[in-house]
Coordinates of N, CA and C in Angstrom, one line a residue:
M1 N 19.5 5.0 6.4 CA 19.3 4.0 7.7 C 20.7 3.3 7.6
A2 N 21.0 3.1 8.9 CA 22.3 2.3 9.1 C 21.8 0.9 8.7
D3 N 22.8 0.2 8.3 CA 22.6 -1.3 7.8 C 22.0 -2.1 9.1
A4 N 22.4 -1.7 10.2 CA 21.9 -2.6 11.4 C 20.4 -2.1 11.4
D5 N 20.0 -0.9 11.4 CA 18.5 -0.6 11.6 C 17.7 -1.3 10.4
A6 N 18.3 -1.3 9.3 CA 17.7 -1.8 8.1 C 17.4 -3.3 8.4
E7 N 18.5 -3.9 8.9 CA 18.6 -5.4 9.1 C 17.4 -5.7 10.3
A8 N 17.3 -5.0 11.2 CA 16.2 -5.2 12.1 C 14.8 -4.9 11.6
L9 N 14.7 -4.0 10.7 CA 13.5 -3.9 9.9 C 13.2 -5.0 9.0
R10 N 14.1 -5.6 8.4 CA 14.0 -6.8 7.5 C 13.7 -8.1 8.1
A11 N 14.3 -8.1 9.3 CA 14.1 -9.4 10.2 C 12.7 -9.5 10.6
D12 N 12.1 -8.2 11.0 CA 10.8 -8.2 11.6 C 9.8 -8.5 10.4
R13 N 10.1 -8.1 9.2 CA 9.2 -8.4 8.2 C 9.6 -9.7 7.3
A14 N 10.6 -10.2 7.6 CA 10.9 -11.6 6.8 C 9.8 -12.7 7.1
D15 N 9.5 -12.9 8.1 CA 8.3 -14.0 8.3 C 7.1 -13.6 7.5
W16 N 6.8 -12.2 7.5 CA 5.5 -11.8 6.8 C 5.8 -11.9 5.5
T17 N 6.9 -11.5 5.0 CA 7.2 -11.6 3.4 C 7.2 -13.0 2.9
A18 N 7.7 -13.8 3.6 CA 7.7 -15.4 3.4 C 6.3 -15.8 3.3
Q19 N 5.6 -15.4 4.3 CA 4.0 -15.9 4.3 C 3.2 -15.2 3.2
H20 N 3.7 -14.1 2.8 CA 2.8 -13.3 1.8 C 3.3 -14.2 0.5
C21 N 4.4 -14.3 0.2 CA 4.9 -15.0 -1.1 C 4.2 -16.3 -1.2
A22 N 4.2 -17.2 -0.1 CA 3.4 -18.4 -0.1 C 2.1 -18.3 -0.4
T23 N 1.4 -17.4 0.1 CA -0.1 -17.2 0.0 C -0.2 -16.9 -1.4
Y24 N 0.6 -16.0 -2.2 CA 0.4 -15.6 -3.4 C 0.6 -16.6 -4.4
L25 N 1.8 -17.6 -4.0 CA 1.9 -18.7 -4.9 C 0.9 -19.9 -4.7
E26 N 0.6 -20.2 -3.7 CA -0.4 -21.3 -3.3 C -1.8 -21.0 -3.9
S27 N -2.1 -19.6 -4.1 CA -3.4 -19.3 -4.4 C -3.4 -19.1 -6.1
G28 N -2.3 -19.1 -6.7 CA -2.0 -18.8 -8.1 C -2.2 -17.4 -8.3
G29 N -2.1 -16.5 -7.3 CA -2.1 -15.2 -7.6 C -3.5 -14.5 -7.3
A30 N -4.5 -15.5 -6.8 CA -5.8 -14.8 -6.5 C -5.7 -14.1 -5.1
Q31 N -4.8 -14.6 -4.2 CA -4.7 -13.7 -3.0 C -3.2 -13.2 -2.8
G32 N -3.0 -12.1 -2.4 CA -1.6 -11.4 -2.2 C -1.3 -10.4 -3.1
H33 N -2.3 -10.1 -4.1 CA -1.9 -9.2 -5.0 C -2.1 -7.7 -4.4
V34 N -3.1 -7.6 -3.7 CA -3.3 -6.3 -3.2 C -3.4 -6.5 -1.6
L35 N -2.5 -5.7 -0.8 CA -2.4 -5.8 0.6 C -2.7 -4.5 1.3
D36 N -3.2 -4.6 2.6 CA -3.3 -3.3 3.4 C -1.8 -3.1 4.1
L37 N -1.1 -2.1 3.7 CA 0.1 -1.7 4.6 C 0.0 -0.6 5.1
S38 N -1.2 0.0 5.6 CA -1.5 1.2 6.3 C -0.5 0.9 7.7
D39 N -0.5 -0.2 8.3 CA 0.2 -0.4 9.6 C 1.7 0.0 9.4
V40 N 2.2 0.1 8.3 CA 3.7 0.3 8.3 C 3.9 1.7 7.4
G41 N 2.8 2.5 7.4 CA 2.9 3.8 6.6 C 2.6 3.6 5.2
G42 N 2.1 2.6 4.7 CA 1.7 2.6 3.5 C 0.2 2.7 3.1
R43 N -0.2 2.4 1.9 CA -1.7 2.7 1.7 C -2.5 1.4 2.1
S44 N -3.7 1.5 2.2 CA -4.5 0.3 2.4 C -4.8 -0.6 1.4
F45 N -4.7 0.0 0.2 CA -4.7 -0.9 -1.2 C -3.3 -0.7 -2.1
T46 N -2.4 -1.7 -1.4 CA -1.0 -1.5 -2.1 C -0.8 -2.6 -3.0
T47 N -0.4 -2.7 -4.1 CA -0.3 -3.7 -5.2 C 1.0 -4.4 -5.1
H48 N 0.9 -5.7 -5.4 CA 2.3 -6.6 -5.2 C 2.3 -7.5 -6.5
C49 N 3.7 -7.5 -6.9 CA 3.9 -8.5 -7.9 C 4.9 -9.3 -7.4
L50 N 5.1 -10.5 -8.1 CA 6.2 -11.5 -7.9 C 7.2 -11.4 -8.9
I51 N 8.4 -11.3 -8.8 CA 9.5 -11.4 -9.5 C 10.2 -12.9 -9.6
R52 N 10.6 -13.5 -10.6 CA 11.3 -14.6 -10.4 C 12.6 -14.4 -11.3
Y53 N 13.6 -14.7 -10.7 CA 15.0 -14.2 -11.5 C 15.9 -15.4 -10.9
T54 N 17.1 -15.4 -11.6 CA 18.2 -16.5 -11.4 C 19.3 -16.0 -10.5
G55 N 19.8 -16.5 -9.5 CA 20.8 -16.2 -8.8 C 22.1 -16.1 -9.5
R56 N 22.9 -14.9 -9.6 CA 24.0 -14.8 -10.3 C 25.2 -15.7 -9.9
K57 N 25.1 -16.1 -8.6 CA 26.4 -16.9 -8.2 C 25.8 -18.4 -8.1
S58 N 24.6 -18.5 -7.6 CA 24.1 -20.0 -7.3 C 23.5 -20.6 -8.5
G59 N 22.9 -19.7 -9.5 CA 22.2 -20.4 -10.6 C 20.8 -20.8 -10.3
Q60 N 20.3 -20.5 -9.0 CA 19.1 -21.1 -8.5 C 18.0 -20.0 -8.9
S61 N 16.7 -20.5 -9.1 CA 15.7 -19.6 -9.3 C 15.1 -19.1 -8.0
Y62 N 14.8 -17.8 -7.7 CA 14.2 -17.2 -6.6 C 13.0 -16.5 -7.0
I63 N 12.1 -16.4 -6.1 CA 10.9 -15.5 -6.3 C 10.8 -14.6 -5.1
K64 N 10.5 -13.2 -5.5 CA 10.5 -12.2 -4.5 C 9.2 -11.3 -4.7
P65 N 8.5 -11.3 -3.6 CA 7.3 -10.2 -3.8 C 7.6 -8.8 -3.6
L66 N 7.1 -7.9 -4.5 CA 7.8 -6.6 -4.4 C 6.3 -5.7 -4.7
I67 N 6.3 -4.5 -3.9 CA 5.4 -3.5 -4.3 C 5.7 -3.0 -5.9
Y68 N 4.5 -2.7 -6.5 CA 4.8 -2.2 -7.9 C 3.8 -1.1 -8.2
G69 N 4.2 -0.6 -9.2 CA 3.4 0.6 -9.8 C 3.3 0.3 -11.2
N70 N 2.4 1.0 -12.0 CA 2.4 1.0 -13.4 C 2.6 2.3 -14.0
A71 N 3.7 2.5 -14.8 CA 4.0 3.8 -15.4 C 4.2 3.7 -16.9
G72 N 3.2 4.3 -17.7 CA 3.2 4.4 -19.1 C 3.3 2.8 -19.6
G73 N 2.6 1.9 -19.0 CA 2.5 0.5 -19.5 C 3.6 -0.3 -19.1
E74 N 4.5 0.2 -18.1 CA 5.8 -0.5 -17.6 C 5.4 -0.8 -16.1
I75 N 5.8 -2.0 -15.8 CA 5.8 -2.2 -14.3 C 7.0 -1.5 -13.6
V76 N 6.8 -0.9 -12.6 CA 7.8 -0.3 -11.8 C 8.1 -0.9 -10.5
V77 N 9.3 -1.6 -10.1 CA 9.5 -2.0 -8.7 C 10.7 -1.0 -8.1
V78 N 10.9 -1.0 -6.8 CA 11.9 -0.2 -6.3 C 12.7 -1.1 -5.4
A79 N 14.1 -1.0 -5.7 CA 15.1 -1.8 -5.0 C 15.5 -0.9 -3.6
S80 N 14.5 -0.9 -2.7 CA 14.7 -0.1 -1.7 C 15.7 -0.7 -0.5
K81 N 15.3 -2.1 -0.4 CA 16.0 -2.9 0.9 C 15.7 -2.3 2.2
G82 N 14.6 -1.5 2.3 CA 14.3 -0.8 3.7 C 15.0 0.3 4.0
G83 N 15.7 0.9 3.0 CA 16.7 2.1 3.3 C 18.1 1.4 3.7
A84 N 18.4 0.4 3.6 CA 19.8 -0.1 3.8 C 20.8 0.4 2.8
D85 N 22.0 0.6 3.3 CA 23.1 1.1 2.6 C 23.7 0.3 1.5
S86 N 23.1 -0.9 1.5 CA 23.6 -1.8 0.3 C 22.3 -2.0 -0.6
H87 N 22.6 -2.5 -1.8 CA 21.3 -3.0 -2.9 C 20.9 -4.3 -2.3
P88 N 19.6 -4.4 -2.5 CA 19.0 -5.8 -2.4 C 19.5 -6.8 -3.3
A89 N 19.7 -8.1 -2.8 CA 20.2 -9.3 -3.7 C 19.5 -9.4 -4.9
W90 N 18.2 -9.2 -4.8 CA 17.2 -9.3 -6.0 C 17.6 -8.4 -7.1
Y91 N 17.9 -7.3 -6.8 CA 18.5 -6.3 -7.8 C 19.7 -6.5 -8.3
L92 N 20.7 -6.9 -7.6 CA 22.0 -7.3 -8.2 C 21.9 -8.4 -9.0
N93 N 20.9 -9.5 -8.7 CA 20.8 -10.7 -9.4 C 20.0 -10.2 -11.0
V94 N 19.2 -9.3 -11.0 CA 18.5 -8.8 -12.1 C 19.5 -8.2 -13.1
L95 N 20.4 -7.4 -12.3 CA 21.4 -6.8 -13.1 C 22.2 -7.7 -14.3
S96 N 22.2 -9.0 -13.7 CA 23.0 -9.9 -14.5 C 22.2 -10.5 -15.4
Q97 N 21.1 -10.3 -15.9 CA 20.2 -11.1 -16.7 C 19.5 -10.0 -17.6
E98 N 19.1 -10.5 -18.7 CA 18.4 -9.7 -19.9 C 17.0 -9.7 -19.4
T99 N 16.3 -10.8 -19.0 CA 14.8 -10.8 -18.8 C 14.7 -11.5 -17.4
L100 N 13.5 -11.5 -16.9 CA 13.0 -12.2 -15.7 C 11.6 -12.3 -15.7
G101 N 10.9 -13.2 -14.9 CA 9.6 -13.5 -14.8 C 8.9 -12.5 -13.9
V102 N 7.7 -12.1 -14.3 CA 6.8 -11.3 -13.4 C 5.5 -12.0 -13.4
Q103 N 4.8 -11.9 -12.2 CA 3.6 -12.4 -12.0 C 2.8 -11.3 -11.3
I104 N 1.5 -10.9 -12.0 CA 0.7 -9.8 -11.3 C -0.6 -10.6 -11.1
A105 N -1.0 -10.7 -9.8 CA -2.4 -11.5 -9.6 C -2.1 -12.8 -10.4
T106 N -3.2 -13.0 -11.3 CA -3.2 -14.6 -11.8 C -2.4 -14.6 -13.4
Q107 N -1.8 -13.5 -13.7 CA -1.2 -13.3 -15.0 C 0.2 -13.2 -14.7
A108 N 1.1 -14.0 -15.5 CA 2.5 -14.0 -15.6 C 3.1 -13.7 -17.0
F109 N 4.3 -13.0 -17.0 CA 4.9 -12.8 -18.3 C 6.4 -12.8 -18.0
E110 N 7.0 -12.8 -19.1 CA 8.5 -12.7 -19.2 C 8.6 -11.2 -19.6
A111 N 9.7 -10.5 -18.9 CA 9.8 -9.0 -19.1 C 11.3 -8.8 -19.2
S112 N 11.5 -7.8 -20.1 CA 12.8 -7.0 -20.2 C 12.7 -6.0 -19.1
W113 N 13.9 -5.5 -18.8 CA 14.0 -4.4 -17.6 C 15.0 -3.4 -18.2
R114 N 14.7 -2.1 -17.5 CA 15.7 -1.1 -17.6 C 15.6 -0.1 -16.5
E115 N 16.5 0.7 -16.3 CA 16.3 1.6 -15.1 C 16.1 3.2 -15.8
P116 N 15.1 3.7 -15.3 CA 15.0 5.2 -15.8 C 15.9 6.2 -15.5
Q117 N 16.2 7.1 -16.4 CA 17.2 8.1 -16.0 C 16.6 9.6 -16.1
G118 N 17.3 10.5 -15.5 CA 16.9 11.9 -15.6 C 15.6 12.2 -15.3
D119 N 14.8 13.0 -16.1 CA 13.5 13.6 -15.6 C 12.5 12.4 -15.4
E120 N 12.6 11.4 -16.3 CA 11.8 10.3 -16.2 C 12.0 9.6 -14.9
R121 N 13.2 9.4 -14.3 CA 13.5 8.7 -13.2 C 12.9 9.6 -12.0
H122 N 13.0 10.9 -11.9 CA 12.4 11.8 -11.0 C 11.0 11.7 -10.9
Q123 N 10.2 11.7 -12.1 CA 8.9 11.4 -12.1 C 8.4 9.9 -11.6
V124 N 9.0 9.1 -12.0 CA 8.7 7.7 -11.6 C 8.9 7.6 -10.0
W125 N 9.9 8.0 -9.7 CA 10.5 8.0 -8.2 C 9.1 8.7 -7.3
E126 N 8.8 9.9 -7.9 CA 7.6 10.7 -7.2 C 6.3 9.8 -7.1
Y127 N 6.1 9.2 -8.2 CA 4.9 8.3 -8.3 C 5.0 7.1 -7.4
M128 N 6.3 6.5 -7.3 CA 6.3 5.3 -6.4 C 6.2 5.7 -5.0
C129 N 6.7 7.0 -4.7 CA 6.7 7.4 -3.3 C 5.0 7.8 -2.8
H130 N 4.3 8.2 -3.9 CA 3.0 8.3 -3.7 C 2.3 7.1 -3.3
L131 N 2.6 5.9 -4.2 CA 2.1 4.8 -3.9 C 2.4 4.1 -2.5
Y132 N 3.7 4.4 -2.1 CA 4.1 3.7 -0.9 C 5.2 4.8 -0.2
P133 N 4.6 5.8 0.6 CA 5.2 6.8 1.1 C 6.5 6.5 2.0
P134 N 6.6 5.2 2.6 CA 7.9 5.1 3.3 C 9.2 4.9 2.4
Y135 N 8.9 5.1 1.3 CA 10.1 5.1 0.2 C 10.9 6.4 0.4
I136 N 10.2 7.5 0.9 CA 10.9 8.9 1.1 C 11.7 8.7 2.3
A137 N 11.4 8.1 3.3 CA 12.1 7.9 4.6 C 13.4 7.0 4.2
Y138 N 13.2 5.9 3.4 CA 14.1 5.1 3.0 C 15.3 5.7 2.4
Q139 N 14.9 6.6 1.4 CA 15.9 7.3 0.7 C 16.7 8.3 1.4
Q140 N 15.9 8.9 2.4 CA 16.6 9.9 3.2 C 17.6 9.3 4.3
S141 N 17.3 7.9 4.6 CA 18.3 7.3 5.5 C 19.4 6.6 4.8
T142 N 19.5 6.8 3.7 CA 20.8 5.9 3.1 C 21.5 7.0 2.0
S143 N 22.7 6.9 1.9 CA 23.5 7.6 0.9 C 23.4 7.2 -0.5
R144 N 23.0 5.9 -0.7 CA 22.9 5.2 -2.1 C 21.5 5.8 -2.7
R145 N 21.6 5.8 -3.9 CA 20.5 6.2 -4.8 C 19.7 4.9 -4.9
I146 N 18.6 5.0 -4.3 CA 17.6 3.8 -4.5 C 17.3 3.5 -5.9
P147 N 17.6 2.3 -6.4 CA 17.3 2.1 -7.9 C 15.7 1.8 -8.0
L148 N 15.3 2.1 -9.3 CA 14.1 1.9 -9.9 C 14.3 1.1 -11.1
V149 N 13.4 0.0 -11.1 CA 13.4 -1.0 -12.3 C 12.2 -0.9 -13.0
M150 N 12.2 -0.9 -14.2 CA 11.0 -0.7 -15.2 C 10.9 -2.0 -15.9
L151 N 10.0 -2.5 -15.8 CA 9.7 -4.0 -16.5 C 8.7 -3.9 -17.7
S152 N 9.2 -4.4 -18.9 CA 8.3 -4.4 -20.1 C 7.9 -5.7 -20.5
P153 N 6.5 -6.0 -20.5 CA 6.1 -7.4 -20.8 C 6.7 -7.8 -22.1
L154 N 7.2 -9.0 -22.3 CA 7.5 -9.6 -23.7 C 6.6 -10.6 -24.3
R155 N 6.2 -11.7 -23.2 CA 5.5 -12.8 -23.7 C 4.8 -13.3 -22.5
P156 N 3.6 -13.9 -22.6 CA 3.0 -14.6 -21.5 C 3.6 -15.9 -21.1
I157 N 3.7 -16.2 -19.7 CA 4.3 -17.5 -19.4 C 3.2 -18.0 -18.5
E158 N 3.5 -19.3 -17.9 CA 2.8 -19.8 -17.0 C 2.9 -19.2 -15.5
T159 N 1.8 -19.1 -14.7 CA 1.9 -18.4 -13.4 C 2.8 -19.3 -12.7
F160 N 3.6 -18.6 -11.6 CA 4.5 -19.3 -10.8 C 4.0 -20.2 -9.9
S161 N 4.8 -21.4 -9.6 CA 4.3 -22.3 -8.5 C 5.2 -22.3 -7.2
A162 N 4.7 -22.9 -6.3 CA 5.4 -22.8 -5.1 C 6.4 -23.8 -5.2
P163 N 7.7 -23.7 -4.6 CA 8.7 -24.7 -4.6 C 8.3 -25.9 -3.8
A164 N 8.7 -27.0 -4.5 CA 8.5 -28.3 -3.8 C 9.3 -28.4 -2.4
H165 N 8.6 -29.0 -1.5 CA 9.3 -29.1 -0.1 C 9.6 -30.4 0.1

């Protein structure tokens, strides 16, 4: 997908994503974990987590809602950026740190991360495309290989809170 097309898609979803994140945070994870994404080609029961990471340049803490799957006890998220030709900022930031925070519904944990390789990557990619079929079109529309990030829980942490306004 050309970056301009991906940018238009992201702009259309930006308000929705911000509202989704706010609902997830304000409810302590009681709302926002499972959403109906059938209107955009997804499934009617699509699971979402929140990741909390530190900006590699700003040093600020950020929270991002992402679709996730569970593969062999690890949480899987996809750095799709809607099929854009560049990686999402959250992914570039995660690359610069050893651990990050993850919240799934009402539970949160610190997690280490890795990127699957070879056959494992192929199998995990197929699984994630089953969970959210638009990933197939995203990959077809860009020349970059869309990264997969596998998250392994290390220890429980407090659930995330909404930033003060």
